[in-house]
XYZ file of C-alpha atoms in Angstrom:
26
model
C 207.276 153.705 85.497
C 205.125 151.787 87.967
C 205.549 154.405 90.680
C 202.161 155.946 89.867
C 200.445 152.563 90.135
C 202.170 151.853 93.445
C 201.153 155.249 94.795
C 197.559 154.695 93.661
C 197.389 151.310 95.389
C 198.883 152.778 98.556
C 196.417 155.652 98.479
C 193.476 153.323 97.899
C 194.461 151.014 100.750
C 194.925 154.046 102.987
C 191.445 155.333 102.142
C 189.975 151.884 102.733
C 191.687 151.676 106.105
C 190.362 155.109 107.044
C 186.839 154.142 106.000
C 186.985 150.952 108.057
C 188.231 152.873 111.098
C 185.485 155.471 110.701
C 182.934 152.678 110.366
C 184.131 150.986 113.540
C 184.006 154.255 115.448
C 180.622 155.109 116.994
């Protein structure tokens, strides 16, 4: 099953997005 891989990619992209948002915020 590739569901785990999909979930991992989604989670990683979500974390990256959060980090970028936190970085942009003062």
